[in-house]
Coordinates of C-alpha atoms in Angstrom, one line a residue:
Chain A
M1346 CA 14.3 -8.5 -22.2
K1347 CA 16.8 -7.5 -19.5
L1348 CA 16.0 -6.4 -15.9
L1349 CA 18.2 -4.1 -13.9
W1350 CA 18.1 -6.1 -10.7
S1351 CA 19.3 -6.4 -7.1
P1352 CA 18.5 -9.2 -4.6
R1353 CA 17.8 -6.7 -1.8
S1354 CA 15.4 -4.3 -3.6
P1355 CA 11.7 -4.7 -2.5
F1356 CA 10.5 -3.1 -5.8
V1357 CA 12.7 -5.5 -7.9
R1358 CA 11.2 -8.4 -5.8
K1359 CA 7.7 -7.4 -7.0
V1360 CA 8.8 -8.0 -10.6
M1361 CA 10.5 -11.3 -9.7
I1362 CA 7.4 -12.7 -7.8
L1363 CA 5.3 -11.7 -10.8
L1364 CA 7.7 -13.5 -13.2
H1365 CA 7.6 -16.6 -11.0
E1366 CA 3.8 -16.6 -10.9
L1367 CA 3.8 -16.3 -14.8
D1368 CA 6.4 -19.0 -15.0
Q1369 CA 8.5 -16.7 -17.1
V1370 CA 11.7 -16.2 -15.0
Q1371 CA 13.7 -17.6 -17.8
S1372 CA 12.4 -15.0 -20.3
V1373 CA 14.2 -12.1 -18.6
E1374 CA 18.0 -11.7 -18.2
L1375 CA 19.0 -10.3 -14.8
I1376 CA 21.6 -7.6 -14.7
R1377 CA 23.0 -6.8 -11.2
A1378 CA 22.7 -3.1 -10.5
V1379 CA 23.0 -1.4 -7.1
A1380 CA 21.3 2.0 -6.6
T1381 CA 23.3 4.2 -4.2
P1382 CA 20.8 6.6 -2.5
R1383 CA 23.4 8.2 -0.3
G1384 CA 26.4 8.1 -2.6
V1385 CA 26.7 9.0 -6.3
P1386 CA 23.8 7.6 -8.4
N1387 CA 25.0 4.5 -10.3
P1388 CA 25.8 5.6 -13.9
E1389 CA 24.8 2.2 -15.3
I1390 CA 21.2 2.8 -13.9
M1391 CA 21.2 6.5 -14.8
A1392 CA 22.0 5.6 -18.5
H1393 CA 18.6 3.9 -18.7
N1394 CA 16.6 5.6 -15.9
P1395 CA 17.2 9.3 -15.0
L1396 CA 15.4 8.6 -11.7
G1397 CA 18.3 6.4 -10.7
R1398 CA 16.1 3.7 -9.4
I1399 CA 15.7 0.0 -10.0
P1400 CA 13.9 -2.1 -11.3
V1401 CA 14.3 -1.0 -15.0
L1402 CA 13.1 -3.3 -17.8
L1403 CA 15.0 -3.0 -21.0
V1404 CA 12.9 -4.1 -24.0
P1405 CA 14.0 -4.7 -27.5
D1406 CA 11.3 -2.5 -29.2
G1407 CA 11.1 0.7 -27.2
E1408 CA 12.3 2.8 -24.4
P1409 CA 13.1 1.3 -21.0
I1410 CA 10.2 0.8 -18.6
L1411 CA 11.0 2.7 -15.4
D1412 CA 8.7 1.7 -12.5
S1413 CA 7.8 -1.6 -10.8
A1414 CA 4.1 -1.0 -11.3
L1415 CA 4.5 -0.3 -15.0
I1416 CA 7.0 -3.2 -15.5
C1417 CA 4.5 -5.6 -13.8
E1418 CA 1.7 -4.3 -16.0
F1419 CA 3.8 -4.6 -19.1
L1420 CA 4.9 -8.2 -18.3
A1421 CA 1.3 -9.2 -17.3
R1422 CA 0.0 -8.0 -20.7
H1423 CA 2.9 -9.6 -22.5
F1424 CA 2.6 -13.1 -21.1
A1425 CA -0.4 -15.5 -21.0
G1426 CA -2.2 -15.5 -17.7
G1427 CA -1.2 -12.0 -16.7
D1428 CA -4.6 -10.4 -16.6
A1429 CA -5.5 -12.4 -13.5
L1430 CA -2.4 -11.0 -11.7
V1431 CA -2.8 -7.4 -13.0
P1432 CA -6.4 -7.0 -14.0
S1433 CA -7.1 -4.4 -16.7
S1434 CA -10.4 -3.1 -15.5
G1435 CA -13.3 -3.5 -13.2
P1436 CA -13.6 -3.7 -9.4
V1437 CA -10.9 -6.3 -9.3
R1438 CA -8.4 -3.8 -10.8
R1439 CA -9.5 -1.2 -8.3
T1440 CA -8.9 -3.5 -5.4
Q1441 CA -5.5 -4.7 -6.6
M1442 CA -4.3 -1.2 -7.4
R1443 CA -5.4 0.0 -3.9
W1444 CA -3.3 -2.7 -2.3
Q1445 CA -0.4 -2.0 -4.6
A1446 CA -0.6 1.7 -3.6
L1447 CA -0.6 0.8 0.1
G1448 CA 2.1 -1.8 -0.2
D1449 CA 4.4 0.4 -2.3
G1450 CA 3.7 3.5 -0.1
L1451 CA 4.6 1.5 3.0
T1452 CA 7.8 0.3 1.4
E1453 CA 8.7 3.9 0.4
N1454 CA 8.1 5.0 4.0
L1455 CA 10.3 2.2 5.4
L1456 CA 13.1 3.2 3.0
L1457 CA 12.7 6.9 3.9
Y1458 CA 12.8 6.0 7.6
R1459 CA 16.0 4.0 7.2
I1460 CA 17.7 6.8 5.1
E1461 CA 16.7 9.4 7.7
K1462 CA 17.9 7.2 10.6
T1463 CA 21.2 6.3 9.1
G1464 CA 22.0 10.0 8.3
A1465 CA 25.0 11.7 9.9
S1466 CA 22.8 13.3 12.7
G1467 CA 20.9 10.1 13.5
G1468 CA 17.8 11.6 11.9
D1469 CA 15.4 14.4 12.6
P1470 CA 13.2 13.2 15.5
E1471 CA 10.0 15.0 14.2
R1472 CA 10.4 13.5 10.8
L1473 CA 11.1 10.0 12.2
A1474 CA 8.0 10.3 14.4
S1475 CA 5.9 11.3 11.3
L1476 CA 7.2 8.4 9.2
G1477 CA 6.7 6.0 12.1
A1478 CA 3.1 7.1 12.5
K1479 CA 2.4 6.6 8.8
I1480 CA 4.1 3.1 8.8
R1481 CA 1.9 2.0 11.8
A1482 CA -1.2 3.4 10.1
C1483 CA -0.4 1.3 6.9
F1484 CA 0.1 -1.8 9.0
S1485 CA -3.3 -1.1 10.7
A1486 CA -5.0 -0.6 7.4
L1487 CA -3.5 -3.8 5.9
A1488 CA -4.4 -5.8 9.1
K1489 CA -8.1 -4.7 8.6
S1490 CA -7.9 -6.1 5.1
A1491 CA -6.2 -9.4 6.0
D1492 CA -9.4 -11.4 5.3
K1493 CA -9.8 -9.8 1.9
L1494 CA -6.1 -10.2 1.1
E1495 CA -6.6 -13.9 1.8
R1496 CA -9.9 -14.4 -0.1
A1497 CA -9.2 -12.4 -3.2
P1498 CA -7.3 -14.0 -6.1
F1499 CA -3.5 -13.5 -5.7
G1500 CA -2.3 -10.5 -7.7
I1501 CA -0.1 -7.5 -7.8
G1502 CA -1.8 -6.0 -4.8
Q1503 CA -0.9 -8.9 -2.5
I1504 CA 2.6 -9.1 -4.1
A1505 CA 3.3 -5.4 -3.2
V1506 CA 2.1 -6.0 0.4
I1507 CA 4.3 -9.1 0.8
C1508 CA 7.3 -7.1 -0.5
A1509 CA 6.6 -4.4 2.0
L1510 CA 6.3 -6.9 4.9
G1511 CA 9.6 -8.5 3.7
Q1512 CA 11.3 -5.1 3.8
A1513 CA 10.0 -4.6 7.4
D1514 CA 11.5 -8.0 8.3
F1515 CA 14.8 -7.4 6.5
R1516 CA 15.6 -3.9 7.7
F1517 CA 13.5 -3.6 10.9
P1518 CA 13.9 -7.1 12.4
D1519 CA 13.1 -5.9 15.9
S1520 CA 9.9 -4.0 15.0
G1521 CA 7.6 -6.6 16.5
W1522 CA 4.9 -6.1 13.9
R1523 CA 3.7 -9.7 14.1
A1524 CA 2.7 -9.2 17.7
G1525 CA 0.8 -6.0 16.9
Y1526 CA -1.0 -7.3 13.9
P1527 CA -1.6 -11.1 14.4
G1528 CA -4.2 -11.4 11.6
L1529 CA -1.8 -9.9 9.1
A1530 CA 1.0 -12.2 10.4
T1531 CA -1.3 -15.2 9.8
W1532 CA -1.9 -14.2 6.2
E1533 CA 1.8 -13.5 5.6
R1534 CA 2.7 -16.9 7.0
Q1535 CA 0.4 -18.6 4.5
V1536 CA 1.7 -16.6 1.5
A1537 CA 5.3 -17.1 2.5
G1538 CA 4.8 -20.8 1.5
R1539 CA 4.1 -19.8 -2.2
P1540 CA 7.0 -20.9 -4.4
S1541 CA 7.2 -17.4 -6.0
V1542 CA 7.5 -15.7 -2.5
K1543 CA 9.9 -18.3 -1.2
A1544 CA 12.2 -18.1 -4.2
T1545 CA 12.6 -14.3 -4.0
G1546 CA 13.1 -13.4 -0.3
V1547 CA 16.4 -11.8 0.8
K1548 CA 18.7 -14.7 1.4
D1549 CA 20.4 -15.0 4.8
D1550 CA 23.9 -14.5 3.4
L1551 CA 22.8 -11.1 2.0
A1552 CA 21.4 -9.8 5.3
E1553 CA 23.5 -7.0 6.8
T1554 CA 23.8 -6.2 10.5
G1555 CA 23.1 -2.5 10.3
P1556 CA 22.4 0.0 13.1
S1557 CA 19.3 -0.6 15.2
M1558 CA 16.3 1.1 13.6
D1559 CA 14.6 1.6 16.9
L1560 CA 11.1 1.5 15.4
K1561 CA 8.2 -0.3 17.0
I1562 CA 5.5 -1.1 14.5
Chain B
M140 CA -17.2 12.7 -5.0
K141 CA -14.9 14.7 -2.7
L142 CA -11.2 15.4 -3.2
L143 CA -8.8 16.1 -0.3
W144 CA -7.1 19.1 -1.9
S145 CA -4.4 21.7 -1.4
P146 CA -3.6 24.6 -3.8
R147 CA 0.2 24.0 -3.4
S148 CA 0.4 20.2 -4.0
P149 CA 1.8 19.2 -7.4
F150 CA 0.1 15.8 -7.2
V151 CA -3.3 17.4 -6.4
R152 CA -2.7 19.7 -9.4
K153 CA -2.5 16.7 -11.7
V154 CA -6.0 15.7 -10.7
M155 CA -7.3 19.3 -11.1
I156 CA -5.8 19.7 -14.6
L157 CA -7.4 16.4 -15.6
L158 CA -10.8 17.5 -14.2
H159 CA -10.5 20.8 -16.2
E160 CA -9.6 18.9 -19.4
L161 CA -12.7 16.6 -18.8
D162 CA -14.8 19.7 -18.0
Q163 CA -15.8 18.0 -14.8
V164 CA -14.5 20.4 -12.1
Q165 CA -18.0 20.9 -10.8
S166 CA -18.5 17.2 -10.2
V167 CA -16.0 17.0 -7.4
E168 CA -16.2 18.8 -4.0
L169 CA -12.8 20.1 -2.9
I170 CA -11.9 19.7 0.8
R171 CA -8.8 21.7 1.9
A172 CA -6.3 19.4 3.5
V173 CA -2.7 20.2 4.3
A174 CA -0.2 17.3 4.7
T175 CA 2.5 18.0 7.2
P176 CA 5.5 16.1 6.2
R177 CA 7.7 17.5 9.0
G178 CA 5.2 17.8 11.7
V179 CA 2.5 15.4 12.9
P180 CA 0.6 13.8 10.0
N181 CA -2.8 15.5 9.5
P182 CA -5.4 13.2 11.2
E183 CA -8.1 14.3 8.7
I184 CA -6.0 12.9 5.9
M185 CA -4.9 9.8 7.9
A186 CA -8.5 8.9 8.5
H187 CA -8.8 8.3 4.7
N188 CA -5.3 7.5 3.7
P189 CA -2.8 5.8 6.0
L190 CA 0.0 7.1 3.8
G191 CA -0.9 10.6 5.0
R192 CA -0.7 12.1 1.5
I193 CA -3.0 14.0 -0.8
P194 CA -4.7 13.9 -3.2
V195 CA -7.3 11.4 -1.9
L196 CA -10.6 10.9 -3.8
L197 CA -13.6 9.9 -1.6
V198 CA -16.2 8.0 -3.7
P199 CA -19.7 7.1 -2.6
D200 CA -19.4 3.4 -3.6
G201 CA -16.1 2.2 -2.2
E202 CA -12.9 2.8 -0.4
P203 CA -11.0 6.0 -0.9
I204 CA -8.6 6.2 -3.9
L205 CA -5.1 7.0 -2.7
D206 CA -2.8 8.0 -5.4
S207 CA -2.8 10.7 -8.1
A208 CA -2.2 8.2 -10.9
L209 CA -5.0 5.9 -9.7
I210 CA -7.4 8.9 -9.1
C211 CA -6.7 10.2 -12.6
E212 CA -7.3 6.7 -14.1
F213 CA -10.5 6.4 -12.1
L214 CA -11.8 9.8 -13.2
A215 CA -10.8 9.2 -16.9
R216 CA -12.8 6.0 -17.0
H217 CA -15.7 7.5 -15.1
F218 CA -16.2 10.5 -17.4
A219 CA -16.7 10.7 -21.2
G220 CA -13.6 11.5 -23.1
G221 CA -11.2 10.2 -20.5
D222 CA -9.6 7.5 -22.6
A223 CA -7.8 10.1 -24.7
L224 CA -6.2 11.5 -21.6
V225 CA -5.4 8.2 -19.8
P226 CA -5.3 5.6 -22.5
S227 CA -6.2 2.0 -21.4
S228 CA -3.9 0.1 -23.7
G229 CA -1.5 0.1 -26.6
P230 CA 1.6 2.2 -27.4
V231 CA -0.1 5.4 -26.5
R232 CA -0.6 4.1 -22.9
R233 CA 3.0 3.1 -22.7
T234 CA 4.2 6.6 -23.8
Q235 CA 1.8 8.4 -21.4
M236 CA 2.7 6.2 -18.5
R237 CA 6.4 6.7 -19.1
W238 CA 6.1 10.4 -19.1
Q239 CA 3.9 10.2 -16.0
A240 CA 6.6 8.1 -14.2
L241 CA 9.3 10.6 -15.2
G242 CA 7.2 13.7 -14.2
D243 CA 6.0 12.1 -10.9
G244 CA 9.5 10.9 -10.1
L245 CA 11.0 14.3 -10.8
T246 CA 8.4 15.9 -8.5
E247 CA 9.2 13.4 -5.7
N248 CA 12.9 14.2 -6.0
L249 CA 12.2 18.0 -5.9
L250 CA 10.1 17.4 -2.7
L251 CA 12.8 15.2 -1.2
Y252 CA 15.4 17.8 -2.0
R253 CA 13.4 20.5 -0.2
I254 CA 12.8 18.4 2.8
E255 CA 16.5 17.5 3.1
K256 CA 17.5 21.2 2.6
T257 CA 15.2 22.6 5.1
G258 CA 16.2 20.0 7.8
A259 CA 17.8 21.2 11.0
S260 CA 21.4 20.5 9.7
G261 CA 20.8 22.2 6.3
G262 CA 20.9 18.8 4.7
D263 CA 23.4 16.0 4.1
P264 CA 25.7 17.3 1.2
E265 CA 26.1 13.8 -0.3
R266 CA 22.4 13.2 -0.4
L267 CA 21.7 16.7 -1.8
A268 CA 24.3 16.1 -4.5
S269 CA 22.7 12.7 -5.4
L270 CA 19.2 14.2 -5.6
G271 CA 20.5 17.1 -7.6
A272 CA 22.1 14.8 -10.1
K273 CA 18.8 12.8 -10.5
I274 CA 16.8 16.1 -10.9
R275 CA 19.2 17.3 -13.7
A276 CA 19.0 13.9 -15.4
C277 CA 15.2 14.1 -15.4
F278 CA 15.3 17.5 -17.0
S279 CA 17.8 16.3 -19.6
A280 CA 15.6 13.2 -20.5
L281 CA 12.5 15.4 -20.7
A282 CA 14.3 18.0 -22.8
K283 CA 15.2 15.2 -25.3
S284 CA 11.5 14.3 -25.5
A285 CA 10.3 17.9 -26.0
D286 CA 9.3 17.4 -29.6
K287 CA 7.3 14.2 -28.7
L288 CA 5.7 15.9 -25.7
E289 CA 4.5 18.6 -28.2
R290 CA 3.3 16.3 -31.0
A291 CA 1.6 13.6 -28.9
P292 CA -2.1 14.1 -27.9
F293 CA -2.2 15.9 -24.5
G294 CA -2.6 13.4 -21.7
I295 CA -1.7 12.4 -18.2
G296 CA 2.0 12.2 -19.2
Q297 CA 2.2 15.8 -20.2
I298 CA 0.1 16.8 -17.2
A299 CA 2.6 15.1 -14.8
V300 CA 5.5 16.8 -16.5
I301 CA 3.8 20.2 -16.4
C302 CA 3.2 19.7 -12.6
A303 CA 6.9 18.8 -12.1
L304 CA 8.0 21.9 -13.9
G305 CA 5.5 24.0 -12.0
Q306 CA 6.9 22.6 -8.8
A307 CA 10.5 23.6 -9.9
D308 CA 9.3 27.1 -10.6
F309 CA 7.4 27.4 -7.3
R310 CA 10.0 26.0 -4.9
F311 CA 13.2 26.5 -6.9
P312 CA 12.7 29.9 -8.6
D313 CA 16.5 30.5 -9.0
S314 CA 17.3 27.1 -10.5
G315 CA 17.7 28.5 -14.0
W316 CA 16.2 25.4 -15.7
R317 CA 14.9 27.4 -18.7
A318 CA 18.4 28.5 -19.7
G319 CA 19.7 24.9 -19.5
Y320 CA 16.8 23.3 -21.4
P321 CA 15.5 25.9 -23.9
G322 CA 13.5 23.3 -25.9
L323 CA 11.7 22.1 -22.8
A324 CA 11.0 25.8 -21.9
T325 CA 9.5 26.4 -25.3
W326 CA 7.1 23.5 -24.9
E327 CA 6.2 24.6 -21.3
R328 CA 5.4 28.1 -22.6
Q329 CA 3.0 26.7 -25.1
V330 CA 1.3 24.4 -22.6
A331 CA 1.1 27.2 -20.0
G332 CA -1.5 28.8 -22.2
R333 CA -4.0 25.9 -21.9
P334 CA -6.9 26.9 -19.7
S335 CA -6.6 23.8 -17.5
V336 CA -2.9 24.6 -16.8
K337 CA -3.5 28.3 -16.3
A338 CA -6.4 27.7 -13.9
T339 CA -4.4 25.4 -11.6
G340 CA -1.0 27.1 -11.1
V341 CA 0.1 28.2 -7.7
K342 CA -1.3 31.7 -7.3
D343 CA 1.1 34.5 -6.4
D344 CA -0.6 35.2 -3.1
L345 CA 0.1 31.5 -2.0
A346 CA 3.8 31.7 -2.8
E347 CA 6.1 31.6 0.2
T348 CA 9.5 33.1 0.5
G349 CA 11.4 30.2 1.9
P350 CA 15.1 29.5 2.3
S351 CA 17.2 29.6 -0.9
M352 CA 17.3 26.1 -2.3
D353 CA 20.7 26.6 -3.8
L354 CA 20.1 24.1 -6.7
K355 CA 21.1 24.8 -10.3
I356 CA 19.2 22.6 -12.7

């Protein structure tokens, strides 16, 4: 199997954390691929995924798998031990899928905020305010779930949330979210020590100094 | 159960088609809710979903379900006959989930194109070109699958694709996609006769005359 991969993508990171948790990193060949949301879509990605996004999982026996949630489900069913991370049914599935939806949705809103803000005009103020309100509401909802995130078995839900928080740290370093949501920050600090999380964070030498995002979370 | 609903939302329409196919429309109370992507997020939606999106399914025994794919999975497992529409496992699940990812992703790109185009500046040309290329690539990929879309049992994959094509017709009436992808148009014409699809299309009296979207698909 081959994974279209980038070290900065929060959705690729979900797949990488899952592979580390399954102890299957060596089973997947990583192929560096950079999506270019503001330029021309990368033809190497488009050849496998018309949506022009990564991650994409290339499998020997079928069509490419296109979406981080579907890739994680596929890998969890393919390798031993996966059902604990991506439960197939029952209330545990519902909880994990809810957290995954919140984490992925938060990540999408953070990406949209950055795209808007870095546009030629500096972004539409109304749209930035709307995205900012949704981002803060997600943090608030996750903070209310901090106890449950800690107590529940670690799975795709917590993985998606960790990737969203990592994206906030990477692209919005001045947002101050830890001061606003100390319970969530405590949980994040515990999970940050997990080998799968530690191994997949954006390395310091890949961090870019971009324009200030001017977003308080 | 209650569904936060709007007659114009393509993701709400997925849930409504599924409910029609399950013959369970009467089991869910519809609550009109308009998301306001460019204005202030609707507080009635935000109270249940911090992402500020519809559909949201309110269930008596747990937290709201936040995402059209998760709502459709929940309803398909709740009501008899659902496993045919949202298969739980196997190659049929993989096929249906792939089409759902393509259909939902195409719908998202159509929504993003419209948001960009209706912005104060008329939209960033580079970003519009990038979204346009992805939209055309999705149509091309779906057109290549037209035979399979027809032959496979009707499910959440075809539902997501029909909702994307409906969104193209509703918001981009001059795109000319039927001329570019006649095989896909033939399949769409067949499926348009299904009662679930016919009952859920945007009604003429809800159509708006907006600015020209200037997108050839």
